[in-house]
Amino acid sequence: NSAVGLHFLIVEGRAYPGVADEMKWVAVVALAAAGATYDVIAVPGAMEVPVGVAMALETERYDGFVALGCVIRGQSNHYVAVASESIRALAELAVVDALPLGLGILTVENEGQAWARARTNDGDRGGDAARAALALAALKAKLNA
């Protein structure tokens, strides 16, 4: 397997526990299938995911990161700010520090859409985020070889 010896961190926002569990599960399956090891940390919601990644960066223990969260539209447009700021902060961390980071922050209208994007046999966004992190870690290793 291509990722044997690589160690990843899954940072999961827990605002919607069922969806978070599903996304984490499919991310774990994707990492394990590639032969990677992983740790998981939970943060309250999508806004805290980039903070968790930033804190973990200081440990220098991880070859890549999988950022998972879900933002569902409420009665106001607050969800737009939460989603865009979370994603912007993750993108900034990834670019500035050349991080192998897979982005799995869902931005949806309702819980039905969240489940459709989270389930492994449907949208599989957690698995996609893990596979993106794996691909970027492989690219970083190739460029540093």
Short mmCIF file of C-alpha atoms in Angstrom, two decimals, residues 8-127:
data_model
loop_
_atom_site.label_atom_id
_atom_site.label_comp_id
_atom_site.label_asym_id
_atom_site.label_seq_id
_atom_site.Cartn_x
_atom_site.Cartn_y
_atom_site.Cartn_z
CA PHE A 8 -2.48 11.36 9.53
CA LEU A 9 -4.70 13.39 11.80
CA ILE A 10 -8.45 13.50 11.30
CA VAL A 11 -9.91 16.69 12.81
CA GLU A 12 -13.67 16.36 13.05
CA GLY A 13 -16.18 19.05 13.87
CA ARG A 14 -18.91 17.50 16.03
CA ALA A 15 -21.77 19.98 15.53
CA TYR A 16 -23.84 17.21 13.89
CA PRO A 17 -22.70 14.00 15.64
CA GLY A 18 -24.35 11.44 13.34
CA VAL A 19 -23.01 13.04 10.17
CA ALA A 20 -19.61 13.51 11.86
CA ASP A 21 -19.48 9.82 12.79
CA GLU A 22 -20.27 8.76 9.23
CA MET A 23 -17.68 11.09 7.68
CA LYS A 24 -15.05 9.99 10.19
CA TRP A 25 -15.82 6.33 9.53
CA VAL A 26 -15.40 6.62 5.75
CA ALA A 27 -12.21 8.67 6.19
CA VAL A 28 -10.80 5.99 8.52
CA VAL A 29 -11.66 3.28 5.99
CA ALA A 30 -9.87 5.18 3.21
CA LEU A 31 -6.74 5.80 5.31
CA ALA A 32 -6.60 2.21 6.54
CA ALA A 33 -7.09 0.86 3.00
CA ALA A 34 -4.03 2.84 1.92
CA GLY A 35 -1.98 1.46 4.82
CA ALA A 36 -1.75 4.75 6.74
CA THR A 37 -2.15 5.17 10.48
CA TYR A 38 -4.17 7.97 12.01
CA ASP A 39 -5.27 9.77 15.13
CA VAL A 40 -8.63 11.49 15.57
CA ILE A 41 -9.40 14.64 17.49
CA ALA A 42 -12.84 16.19 17.90
CA VAL A 43 -13.64 19.89 18.01
CA PRO A 44 -17.05 21.50 18.59
CA GLY A 45 -17.79 22.54 15.01
CA ALA A 46 -16.52 23.59 11.60
CA MET A 47 -15.07 26.91 12.83
CA GLU A 48 -12.81 25.04 15.25
CA VAL A 49 -11.47 22.54 12.67
CA PRO A 50 -8.73 24.88 11.37
CA VAL A 51 -7.75 25.68 14.96
CA GLY A 52 -7.35 21.96 15.68
CA VAL A 53 -5.18 21.55 12.58
CA ALA A 54 -3.07 24.59 13.55
CA MET A 55 -2.55 23.25 17.09
CA ALA A 56 -1.54 19.83 15.77
CA LEU A 57 0.95 21.40 13.34
CA GLU A 58 3.06 22.46 16.29
CA THR A 59 3.56 18.80 17.26
CA GLU A 60 5.14 17.91 13.88
CA ARG A 61 3.73 14.38 14.29
CA TYR A 62 1.57 14.17 11.18
CA ASP A 63 2.22 13.60 7.49
CA GLY A 64 -1.19 14.94 6.55
CA PHE A 65 -4.59 16.08 7.77
CA VAL A 66 -8.22 15.28 7.07
CA ALA A 67 -10.52 18.17 7.98
CA LEU A 68 -14.15 17.14 8.47
CA GLY A 69 -17.17 19.19 9.41
CA CYS A 70 -20.69 20.10 8.47
CA VAL A 71 -22.44 23.45 8.26
CA ILE A 72 -26.22 23.38 7.75
CA ARG A 73 -28.27 26.45 6.86
CA GLY A 74 -30.25 27.71 9.81
CA GLN A 75 -32.74 30.55 10.05
CA SER A 76 -30.10 33.10 9.01
CA ASN A 77 -27.12 33.43 6.70
CA HIS A 78 -24.69 32.82 9.56
CA TYR A 79 -23.87 29.41 8.07
CA VAL A 80 -22.34 31.11 5.01
CA ALA A 81 -19.82 32.96 7.18
CA VAL A 82 -19.02 29.85 9.23
CA ALA A 83 -18.47 27.70 6.16
CA SER A 84 -16.47 30.23 4.17
CA GLU A 85 -14.25 31.27 7.07
CA SER A 86 -13.55 27.69 8.09
CA ILE A 87 -12.66 26.70 4.53
CA ARG A 88 -10.61 29.88 3.99
CA ALA A 89 -8.60 29.25 7.17
CA LEU A 90 -7.94 25.63 6.18
CA ALA A 91 -6.89 26.65 2.67
CA GLU A 92 -4.56 29.27 4.09
CA LEU A 93 -2.95 26.77 6.47
CA ALA A 94 -2.57 24.25 3.66
CA VAL A 95 -0.96 26.69 1.23
CA VAL A 96 1.27 28.54 3.70
CA ASP A 97 2.61 25.34 5.30
CA ALA A 98 2.39 23.12 2.18
CA LEU A 99 0.15 20.73 4.11
CA PRO A 100 -1.26 17.54 2.66
CA LEU A 101 -4.79 18.43 3.74
CA GLY A 102 -8.01 16.86 2.55
CA LEU A 103 -10.98 19.19 2.89
CA GLY A 104 -14.27 17.63 3.96
CA ILE A 105 -16.34 20.56 5.20
CA LEU A 106 -19.93 20.12 4.02
CA THR A 107 -22.03 23.22 3.36
CA VAL A 108 -25.63 22.18 2.89
CA GLU A 109 -29.22 23.39 3.07
CA ASN A 110 -30.53 20.64 5.34
CA GLU A 111 -29.65 17.44 7.17
CA GLY A 112 -30.86 15.28 4.27
CA GLN A 113 -28.24 16.84 2.00
CA ALA A 114 -25.62 16.35 4.71
CA TRP A 115 -26.37 12.63 4.92
CA ALA A 116 -26.38 12.29 1.13
CA ARG A 117 -22.86 13.77 1.01
CA ALA A 118 -21.60 11.87 4.06
CA ARG A 119 -22.64 8.28 3.32
CA THR A 120 -19.96 6.07 1.82
CA ASN A 121 -22.32 4.67 -0.85
CA ASP A 122 -23.46 8.15 -1.85
CA GLY A 123 -21.34 11.33 -1.65
CA ASP A 124 -18.48 9.85 0.43
CA ARG A 125 -17.05 13.30 1.22
CA GLY A 126 -15.10 12.00 4.23
CA GLY A 127 -13.50 9.32 2.08
#
